[in-house]
mmCIF file of C-alpha atoms and ligand atoms in Angstrom:
data_model
loop_
_atom_site.group_PDB
_atom_site.id
_atom_site.type_symbol
_atom_site.label_atom_id
_atom_site.label_comp_id
_atom_site.label_asym_id
_atom_site.label_seq_id
_atom_site.Cartn_x
_atom_site.Cartn_y
_atom_site.Cartn_z
ATOM 1 C CA MET A 1135 -46.981 87.313 -4.043
ATOM 2 C CA VAL A 1136 -47.167 85.325 -0.789
ATOM 3 C CA PRO A 1137 -44.716 86.548 1.880
ATOM 4 C CA VAL A 1138 -42.165 83.885 2.629
ATOM 5 C CA GLN A 1139 -41.362 82.820 6.146
ATOM 6 C CA THR A 1140 -37.842 81.533 6.463
ATOM 7 C CA GLU A 1141 -37.265 79.318 9.462
ATOM 8 C CA VAL A 1142 -34.840 80.759 12.007
ATOM 9 C CA PRO A 1143 -32.374 78.495 13.834
ATOM 10 C CA ALA A 1144 -32.976 79.105 17.568
ATOM 11 C CA GLU A 1145 -29.270 78.752 18.384
ATOM 12 C CA ALA A 1146 -28.091 81.291 15.834
ATOM 13 C CA PRO A 1147 -30.713 83.693 14.423
ATOM 14 C CA GLU A 1148 -27.985 85.730 12.707
ATOM 15 C CA LEU A 1149 -27.481 82.835 10.266
ATOM 16 C CA ALA A 1150 -30.973 83.247 8.873
ATOM 17 C CA GLU A 1151 -30.401 86.995 8.585
ATOM 18 C CA ARG A 1152 -27.207 86.376 6.677
ATOM 19 C CA PHE A 1153 -28.968 83.927 4.355
ATOM 20 C CA GLU A 1154 -31.688 86.471 3.576
ATOM 21 C CA ALA A 1155 -29.107 89.217 3.030
ATOM 22 C CA VAL A 1156 -26.998 87.126 0.647
ATOM 23 C CA VAL A 1157 -30.057 86.194 -1.423
ATOM 24 C CA ALA A 1158 -31.336 89.795 -1.468
ATOM 25 C CA ALA A 1159 -27.919 91.106 -2.566
ATOM 26 C CA GLU A 1160 -27.886 88.699 -5.553
ATOM 27 C CA GLN A 1161 -24.890 86.880 -4.128
ATOM 28 C CA ARG A 1162 -24.598 83.096 -3.970
ATOM 29 C CA ILE A 1163 -25.313 80.641 -1.200
ATOM 30 C CA GLU A 1164 -22.504 78.074 -1.068
ATOM 31 C CA PRO A 1165 -22.541 74.498 0.327
ATOM 32 C CA ARG A 1166 -20.745 75.547 3.555
ATOM 33 C CA ASP A 1167 -23.350 78.246 4.333
ATOM 34 C CA TRP A 1168 -26.326 77.837 6.614
ATOM 35 C CA MET A 1169 -29.559 77.507 4.645
ATOM 36 C CA PRO A 1170 -33.175 76.813 5.587
ATOM 37 C CA GLU A 1171 -34.042 73.111 5.397
ATOM 38 C CA ALA A 1172 -36.910 73.856 3.012
ATOM 39 C CA TYR A 1173 -34.505 75.697 0.676
ATOM 40 C CA ARG A 1174 -32.185 72.705 0.722
ATOM 41 C CA ALA A 1175 -35.052 70.272 0.098
ATOM 42 C CA THR A 1176 -36.438 72.379 -2.766
ATOM 43 C CA LEU A 1177 -33.044 72.501 -4.438
ATOM 44 C CA ILE A 1178 -32.423 68.780 -4.001
ATOM 45 C CA ARG A 1179 -35.776 68.010 -5.585
ATOM 46 C CA GLN A 1180 -35.291 70.450 -8.457
ATOM 47 C CA ILE A 1181 -31.663 69.603 -9.243
ATOM 48 C CA ALA A 1182 -32.312 65.852 -9.018
ATOM 49 C CA GLN A 1183 -35.310 66.131 -11.310
ATOM 50 C CA HIS A 1184 -33.197 68.170 -13.694
ATOM 51 C CA ALA A 1185 -30.329 65.631 -13.616
ATOM 52 C CA HIS A 1186 -32.744 62.733 -14.184
ATOM 53 C CA SER A 1187 -34.214 64.589 -17.185
ATOM 54 C CA GLU A 1188 -30.786 64.981 -18.785
ATOM 55 C CA ILE A 1189 -30.063 61.265 -18.441
ATOM 56 C CA ILE A 1190 -33.517 59.946 -19.394
ATOM 57 C CA GLY A 1191 -33.543 62.532 -22.208
ATOM 58 C CA MET A 1192 -30.765 60.621 -23.945
ATOM 59 C CA GLN A 1193 -33.171 57.774 -24.720
ATOM 60 C CA PRO A 1194 -35.594 59.253 -27.275
ATOM 61 C CA GLU A 1195 -32.738 60.350 -29.539
ATOM 62 C CA GLY A 1196 -30.387 57.510 -28.646
ATOM 63 C CA ASN A 1197 -32.951 55.418 -30.446
ATOM 64 C CA TRP A 1198 -31.788 56.967 -33.743
ATOM 65 C CA LEU A 1199 -28.014 56.805 -33.289
ATOM 66 C CA THR A 1200 -27.648 53.574 -35.230
ATOM 67 C CA ARG A 1201 -29.999 54.789 -37.947
ATOM 68 C CA ALA A 1202 -28.630 58.268 -38.622
ATOM 69 C CA PRO A 1203 -28.880 59.069 -42.350
ATOM 70 C CA SER A 1204 -25.204 60.062 -42.739
ATOM 71 C CA LEU A 1205 -21.900 59.997 -40.897
ATOM 72 C CA ARG A 1206 -22.183 63.751 -40.315
ATOM 73 C CA ARG A 1207 -25.647 63.434 -38.740
ATOM 74 C CA LYS A 1208 -24.451 60.559 -36.605
ATOM 75 C CA ALA A 1209 -21.443 62.523 -35.327
ATOM 76 C CA ILE A 1210 -23.698 65.489 -34.434
ATOM 77 C CA LEU A 1211 -26.255 63.326 -32.657
ATOM 78 C CA LEU A 1212 -23.563 61.414 -30.757
ATOM 79 C CA ALA A 1213 -22.012 64.684 -29.586
ATOM 80 C CA LYS A 1214 -25.388 65.900 -28.404
ATOM 81 C CA ALA A 1215 -26.212 62.689 -26.513
ATOM 82 C CA GLN A 1216 -22.799 62.822 -24.838
ATOM 83 C CA ASP A 1217 -23.408 66.447 -23.820
ATOM 84 C CA GLU A 1218 -26.634 65.352 -22.120
ATOM 85 C CA ALA A 1219 -24.763 62.682 -20.160
ATOM 86 C CA GLY A 1220 -22.333 65.408 -19.066
ATOM 87 C CA HIS A 1221 -25.212 67.669 -17.993
ATOM 88 C CA GLY A 1222 -26.569 64.854 -15.858
ATOM 89 C CA LEU A 1223 -23.179 64.415 -14.215
ATOM 90 C CA TYR A 1224 -22.665 68.130 -13.417
ATOM 91 C CA LEU A 1225 -26.133 68.247 -11.938
ATOM 92 C CA TYR A 1226 -25.775 65.107 -9.804
ATOM 93 C CA ALA A 1227 -22.502 66.596 -8.552
ATOM 94 C CA ALA A 1228 -24.303 69.881 -7.740
ATOM 95 C CA ALA A 1229 -27.001 67.921 -5.861
ATOM 96 C CA GLU A 1230 -24.342 66.081 -3.860
ATOM 97 C CA THR A 1231 -23.075 69.403 -2.467
ATOM 98 C CA LEU A 1232 -26.430 69.559 -0.644
ATOM 99 C CA GLY A 1233 -25.695 66.375 1.253
ATOM 100 C CA VAL A 1234 -27.399 63.716 -0.850
ATOM 101 C CA ASP A 1235 -25.842 60.734 -2.560
ATOM 102 C CA ARG A 1236 -26.265 60.287 -6.318
ATOM 103 C CA GLY A 1237 -26.836 56.555 -5.852
ATOM 104 C CA ASP A 1238 -29.856 57.367 -3.686
ATOM 105 C CA LEU A 1239 -31.141 59.818 -6.265
ATOM 106 C CA THR A 1240 -30.932 57.160 -8.980
ATOM 107 C CA GLU A 1241 -32.785 54.738 -6.687
ATOM 108 C CA ARG A 1242 -35.516 57.344 -6.235
ATOM 109 C CA LEU A 1243 -35.771 57.763 -10.012
ATOM 110 C CA ILE A 1244 -36.049 54.088 -10.874
ATOM 111 C CA SER A 1245 -38.477 53.401 -8.037
ATOM 112 C CA GLY A 1246 -40.717 56.224 -9.317
ATOM 113 C CA ARG A 1247 -40.308 58.454 -6.243
ATOM 114 C CA GLN A 1248 -38.626 61.226 -8.230
ATOM 115 C CA LYS A 1249 -39.726 62.608 -11.575
ATOM 116 C CA TYR A 1250 -38.070 63.735 -14.782
ATOM 117 C CA SER A 1251 -39.367 66.048 -17.487
ATOM 118 C CA SER A 1252 -42.712 64.952 -18.955
ATOM 119 C CA ILE A 1253 -41.439 65.585 -22.500
ATOM 120 C CA PHE A 1254 -39.249 62.489 -22.591
ATOM 121 C CA ASN A 1255 -42.250 60.185 -22.327
ATOM 122 C CA TYR A 1256 -43.164 60.754 -25.971
ATOM 123 C CA PRO A 1257 -41.838 58.498 -28.755
ATOM 124 C CA THR A 1258 -39.466 59.525 -31.573
ATOM 125 C CA LEU A 1259 -41.004 58.116 -34.742
ATOM 126 C CA ASN A 1260 -38.648 59.328 -37.469
ATOM 127 C CA TYR A 1261 -35.467 61.327 -38.034
ATOM 128 C CA ALA A 1262 -37.359 64.624 -38.303
ATOM 129 C CA ASP A 1263 -38.151 64.106 -34.597
ATOM 130 C CA VAL A 1264 -34.433 64.483 -33.894
ATOM 131 C CA GLY A 1265 -34.541 67.926 -35.507
ATOM 132 C CA VAL A 1266 -37.748 68.953 -33.784
ATOM 133 C CA ILE A 1267 -36.453 67.836 -30.383
ATOM 134 C CA GLY A 1268 -33.361 70.012 -30.884
ATOM 135 C CA TRP A 1269 -35.390 72.984 -32.061
ATOM 136 C CA LEU A 1270 -38.381 72.838 -29.690
ATOM 137 C CA VAL A 1271 -37.354 70.719 -26.703
ATOM 138 C CA ASP A 1272 -33.820 72.095 -26.339
ATOM 139 C CA GLY A 1273 -35.265 75.526 -27.205
ATOM 140 C CA ALA A 1274 -37.741 75.252 -24.325
ATOM 141 C CA ALA A 1275 -34.953 73.967 -22.082
ATOM 142 C CA ILE A 1276 -32.908 77.088 -22.906
ATOM 143 C CA CYS A 1277 -35.816 79.379 -21.918
ATOM 144 C CA ASN A 1278 -36.109 77.495 -18.631
ATOM 145 C CA GLN A 1279 -32.401 77.264 -17.923
ATOM 146 C CA VAL A 1280 -30.880 80.625 -18.864
ATOM 147 C CA PRO A 1281 -32.456 82.297 -15.788
ATOM 148 C CA LEU A 1282 -31.084 79.440 -13.641
ATOM 149 C CA CYS A 1283 -27.551 80.716 -14.357
ATOM 150 C CA ARG A 1284 -28.472 83.420 -11.799
ATOM 151 C CA CYS A 1285 -29.929 80.974 -9.271
ATOM 152 C CA SER A 1286 -29.057 81.850 -5.665
ATOM 153 C CA TYR A 1287 -27.392 78.469 -5.067
ATOM 154 C CA GLY A 1288 -23.801 78.729 -6.372
ATOM 155 C CA PRO A 1289 -23.074 75.155 -7.537
ATOM 156 C CA TYR A 1290 -26.361 74.961 -9.470
ATOM 157 C CA ALA A 1291 -25.875 78.395 -11.066
ATOM 158 C CA ARG A 1292 -22.325 77.559 -12.161
ATOM 159 C CA ALA A 1293 -23.335 74.181 -13.635
ATOM 160 C CA MET A 1294 -26.033 75.943 -15.652
ATOM 161 C CA VAL A 1295 -23.607 78.318 -17.368
ATOM 162 C CA ARG A 1296 -21.861 75.534 -19.245
ATOM 163 C CA ILE A 1297 -25.056 73.562 -19.779
ATOM 164 C CA CYS A 1298 -26.721 76.552 -21.451
ATOM 165 C CA LYS A 1299 -23.848 76.998 -23.880
ATOM 166 C CA GLU A 1300 -24.197 73.374 -24.942
ATOM 167 C CA GLU A 1301 -27.986 73.636 -25.181
ATOM 168 C CA SER A 1302 -27.578 76.418 -27.765
ATOM 169 C CA PHE A 1303 -25.611 74.022 -29.947
ATOM 170 C CA HIS A 1304 -28.402 71.447 -29.506
ATOM 171 C CA GLN A 1305 -31.012 73.904 -30.642
ATOM 172 C CA ARG A 1306 -28.964 75.047 -33.633
ATOM 173 C CA GLN A 1307 -28.238 71.526 -34.842
ATOM 174 C CA GLY A 1308 -31.960 70.696 -34.660
ATOM 175 C CA TYR A 1309 -32.945 73.777 -36.608
ATOM 176 C CA GLU A 1310 -30.253 73.163 -39.221
ATOM 177 C CA LEU A 1311 -31.454 69.567 -39.668
ATOM 178 C CA LEU A 1312 -35.020 70.799 -40.166
ATOM 179 C CA MET A 1313 -33.928 73.473 -42.672
ATOM 180 C CA THR A 1314 -32.161 70.754 -44.655
ATOM 181 C CA LEU A 1315 -35.269 68.546 -44.657
ATOM 182 C CA MET A 1316 -37.478 71.490 -45.666
ATOM 183 C CA ARG A 1317 -35.243 72.102 -48.687
ATOM 184 C CA GLY A 1318 -35.610 68.421 -49.633
ATOM 185 C CA THR A 1319 -38.513 66.456 -51.061
ATOM 186 C CA GLU A 1320 -42.232 66.821 -50.429
ATOM 187 C CA ALA A 1321 -42.118 63.658 -48.293
ATOM 188 C CA GLN A 1322 -39.354 65.165 -46.149
ATOM 189 C CA ARG A 1323 -41.373 68.358 -45.634
ATOM 190 C CA ARG A 1324 -44.344 66.241 -44.559
ATOM 191 C CA MET A 1325 -42.115 64.412 -42.056
ATOM 192 C CA VAL A 1326 -41.112 67.739 -40.495
ATOM 193 C CA GLN A 1327 -44.688 69.001 -40.281
ATOM 194 C CA ASP A 1328 -45.811 65.711 -38.731
ATOM 195 C CA ALA A 1329 -43.063 65.911 -36.112
ATOM 196 C CA VAL A 1330 -43.929 69.552 -35.319
ATOM 197 C CA ASP A 1331 -47.607 68.584 -34.929
ATOM 198 C CA ARG A 1332 -46.709 65.898 -32.398
ATOM 199 C CA TRP A 1333 -44.100 67.823 -30.374
ATOM 200 C CA TRP A 1334 -45.565 71.345 -30.204
ATOM 201 C CA TRP A 1335 -48.030 70.853 -27.346
ATOM 202 C CA PRO A 1336 -45.788 68.584 -25.242
ATOM 203 C CA SER A 1337 -43.056 71.266 -25.604
ATOM 204 C CA LEU A 1338 -45.398 73.925 -24.188
ATOM 205 C CA MET A 1339 -46.186 71.576 -21.289
ATOM 206 C CA MET A 1340 -42.480 71.397 -20.403
ATOM 207 C CA PHE A 1341 -42.911 74.685 -18.527
ATOM 208 C CA GLY A 1342 -45.214 72.948 -16.083
ATOM 209 C CA PRO A 1343 -48.778 73.754 -15.044
ATOM 210 C CA SER A 1344 -50.119 77.287 -15.368
ATOM 211 C CA ASP A 1345 -49.276 79.706 -12.573
ATOM 212 C CA GLY A 1346 -52.549 79.230 -10.703
ATOM 213 C CA ASP A 1347 -51.697 75.530 -10.285
ATOM 214 C CA SER A 1348 -48.047 75.953 -9.356
ATOM 215 C CA PRO A 1349 -48.077 76.450 -5.568
ATOM 216 C CA ASN A 1350 -44.298 76.433 -4.990
ATOM 217 C CA THR A 1351 -43.432 79.106 -7.545
ATOM 218 C CA ALA A 1352 -43.782 82.093 -5.168
ATOM 219 C CA ARG A 1353 -41.409 80.614 -2.627
ATOM 220 C CA SER A 1354 -38.846 79.579 -5.235
ATOM 221 C CA MET A 1355 -38.961 83.096 -6.675
ATOM 222 C CA ALA A 1356 -38.516 84.715 -3.271
ATOM 223 C CA TRP A 1357 -35.458 82.514 -2.737
ATOM 224 C CA ARG A 1358 -34.220 83.469 -6.228
ATOM 225 C CA ILE A 1359 -34.049 79.869 -7.328
ATOM 226 C CA LYS A 1360 -36.646 80.668 -9.975
ATOM 227 C CA ARG A 1361 -36.772 84.047 -11.725
ATOM 228 C CA HIS A 1362 -39.940 83.803 -13.803
ATOM 229 C CA THR A 1363 -43.248 81.985 -13.477
ATOM 230 C CA ASN A 1364 -44.144 79.004 -15.695
ATOM 231 C CA ASP A 1365 -46.541 81.108 -17.772
ATOM 232 C CA GLU A 1366 -43.974 83.887 -18.309
ATOM 233 C CA LEU A 1367 -41.436 81.360 -19.580
ATOM 234 C CA ARG A 1368 -44.022 79.650 -21.796
ATOM 235 C CA GLN A 1369 -44.914 83.013 -23.343
ATOM 236 C CA ARG A 1370 -41.269 83.806 -23.934
ATOM 237 C CA PHE A 1371 -40.838 80.436 -25.694
ATOM 238 C CA VAL A 1372 -43.863 80.971 -27.943
ATOM 239 C CA ASP A 1373 -42.706 84.492 -28.876
ATOM 240 C CA MET A 1374 -39.248 83.198 -29.717
ATOM 241 C CA THR A 1375 -40.502 80.179 -31.701
ATOM 242 C CA VAL A 1376 -43.278 81.563 -33.903
ATOM 243 C CA PRO A 1377 -40.928 83.595 -36.190
ATOM 244 C CA GLN A 1378 -38.588 80.585 -36.390
ATOM 245 C CA ALA A 1379 -41.532 78.399 -37.526
ATOM 246 C CA GLU A 1380 -42.388 80.968 -40.204
ATOM 247 C CA HIS A 1381 -38.815 81.052 -41.446
ATOM 248 C CA LEU A 1382 -38.758 77.255 -41.534
ATOM 249 C CA GLY A 1383 -42.067 77.086 -43.411
ATOM 250 C CA VAL A 1384 -44.015 74.909 -40.960
ATOM 251 C CA THR A 1385 -47.399 75.496 -39.355
ATOM 252 C CA LEU A 1386 -47.684 75.367 -35.573
ATOM 253 C CA PRO A 1387 -50.755 73.255 -34.751
ATOM 254 C CA ASP A 1388 -52.666 75.906 -32.802
ATOM 255 C CA PRO A 1389 -55.651 77.645 -34.471
ATOM 256 C CA GLU A 1390 -55.703 80.236 -31.660
ATOM 257 C CA LEU A 1391 -52.187 81.450 -32.331
ATOM 258 C CA ARG A 1392 -52.281 85.157 -33.241
ATOM 259 C CA TRP A 1393 -50.218 88.278 -32.703
ATOM 260 C CA ASN A 1394 -51.531 90.512 -29.953
ATOM 261 C CA GLU A 1395 -50.601 94.038 -30.952
ATOM 262 C CA GLU A 1396 -51.601 95.500 -27.593
ATOM 263 C CA ARG A 1397 -49.264 93.474 -25.444
ATOM 264 C CA GLY A 1398 -46.672 92.774 -28.138
ATOM 265 C CA GLY A 1399 -46.772 88.984 -27.811
ATOM 266 C CA TRP A 1400 -48.417 85.947 -29.361
ATOM 267 C CA ASP A 1401 -51.744 84.701 -27.985
ATOM 268 C CA PHE A 1402 -51.964 80.939 -27.984
ATOM 269 C CA GLY A 1403 -54.341 78.124 -27.042
ATOM 270 C CA GLU A 1404 -54.510 76.218 -23.787
ATOM 271 C CA PRO A 1405 -52.403 73.042 -23.584
ATOM 272 C CA ASP A 1406 -54.259 69.872 -22.589
ATOM 273 C CA TRP A 1407 -53.536 69.871 -18.852
ATOM 274 C CA THR A 1408 -55.250 66.510 -18.353
ATOM 275 C CA GLU A 1409 -52.714 64.979 -20.715
ATOM 276 C CA LEU A 1410 -49.865 66.573 -18.736
ATOM 277 C CA GLN A 1411 -51.275 65.198 -15.463
ATOM 278 C CA GLN A 1412 -51.549 61.733 -16.996
ATOM 279 C CA VAL A 1413 -47.958 61.813 -18.267
ATOM 280 C CA ILE A 1414 -46.672 63.041 -14.886
ATOM 281 C CA LYS A 1415 -48.598 60.240 -13.154
ATOM 282 C CA GLY A 1416 -46.740 57.690 -15.280
ATOM 283 C CA ASN A 1417 -49.366 57.094 -17.961
ATOM 284 C CA GLY A 1418 -47.605 58.725 -20.931
ATOM 285 C CA PRO A 1419 -46.847 56.704 -24.074
ATOM 286 C CA CYS A 1420 -43.278 55.770 -23.034
ATOM 287 C CA ASN A 1421 -43.028 56.168 -19.221
ATOM 288 C CA GLU A 1422 -42.639 52.469 -18.524
ATOM 289 C CA GLN A 1423 -40.076 51.968 -21.253
ATOM 290 C CA ARG A 1424 -37.974 54.967 -20.170
ATOM 291 C CA VAL A 1425 -37.764 53.893 -16.541
ATOM 292 C CA SER A 1426 -37.152 50.234 -17.323
ATOM 293 C CA VAL A 1427 -34.325 51.084 -19.759
ATOM 294 C CA ARG A 1428 -32.772 53.326 -17.082
ATOM 295 C CA LYS A 1429 -33.142 50.566 -14.494
ATOM 296 C CA ALA A 1430 -31.515 47.971 -16.764
ATOM 297 C CA ALA A 1431 -28.621 50.358 -17.538
ATOM 298 C CA HIS A 1432 -28.133 50.928 -13.798
ATOM 299 C CA GLU A 1433 -28.108 47.197 -13.067
ATOM 300 C CA ASN A 1434 -25.784 46.439 -15.975
ATOM 301 C CA GLY A 1435 -23.406 49.102 -14.669
ATOM 302 C CA ALA A 1436 -23.200 47.586 -11.171
ATOM 303 C CA TRP A 1437 -19.820 45.992 -11.918
ATOM 304 C CA VAL A 1438 -18.350 49.391 -12.837
ATOM 305 C CA ARG A 1439 -19.459 50.902 -9.520
ATOM 306 C CA GLU A 1440 -18.137 47.885 -7.625
ATOM 307 C CA ALA A 1441 -14.788 48.060 -9.436
ATOM 308 C CA ALA A 1442 -14.499 51.817 -8.771
ATOM 309 C CA ALA A 1443 -15.328 51.374 -5.084
ATOM 310 C CA GLU A 1444 -12.801 48.563 -4.780
ATOM 311 C CA TYR A 1445 -10.142 50.665 -6.536
ATOM 312 C CA ALA A 1446 -10.827 53.584 -4.177
ATOM 313 C CA ARG A 1447 -10.568 51.230 -1.184
ATOM 314 C CA LYS A 1448 -7.191 49.906 -2.356
ATOM 315 C CA GLN A 1449 -5.874 53.418 -3.000
ATOM 316 C CA LYS A 1450 -6.807 54.382 0.535
ATOM 317 C CA GLU A 1451 -5.116 51.271 1.938
ATOM 318 C CA ARG A 1452 -1.950 52.125 0.022
ATOM 319 C CA GLU A 1453 -1.964 55.693 1.365
ATOM 320 C CA HIS A 1454 -2.131 54.271 4.893
ATOM 321 C CA ASP A 1455 0.805 51.938 4.202
ATOM 322 C CA VAL A 1456 3.081 54.780 3.112
HETATM 323 FE FE1 FE2 B 505 -29.067 69.053 -21.541
HETATM 324 FE FE1 FE2 B 506 -29.877 69.461 -24.825
#
């Protein structure tokens, strides 16, 4: 691991010492505390990207809200989409404690200067996709996010505790939907297999590039923002998912998947990293659509922001009058 140099403020070197000590003691850095600028910038980038993913992530499934096959399925899917909106809000609020404005973050998203998770640039073609997203995509999100509950930055860690509880519900509802389809007709089983075939590799890519191509990981781990490397988390996800796939009765589309007795984990094939790079660059199947829908929603909501700002202004005026 690369040793990490933390900048030291010339006027008060003891602040940097305190920062290092708090992180080393597994305590939390709070908004009022001194922190290195690079730590702040890393967190802003990561939390913003995470918040954007929650909000953009409502689109692929939102597509199916009006076409849910039953009232029960619709109620479940609505609850899930609303949870994701809530996750976005907690995370934008956590980012704001670092001195940024959520309006600016949204601007950076819709102008393409900030990213969101690559997974949401794939289309949802049928209702089995709703189940597979819950099972695989929310499942991968759980692997990524559970360790973030121990992140060294307090507001982010606390937001993640509640988010993770809700993500477990998302995963369970997806798996339950798939179990129901698998007990159905032959055509329904084919729908599930088709959705698994399309979502498996993009789900593995959610953990980001392999460790050799992830230059910031060492620093984020030293700062205890991240706890595990991308490849460790990907392995954990595969090990968790393979028995679930067997129980469900689907085949994961990877001919290299086999149990490795020696290391007690599943060996698996290499994701298509060129595809991941293309999707990150904006050339995935739905990138343009996702960003333009987000942009239109932001513009259509301008009147709400204006009304809220005006209301706040009047409240302030009234306080002054009293
Ligand atoms: Fe979420
Ligand atoms: Fe979720």
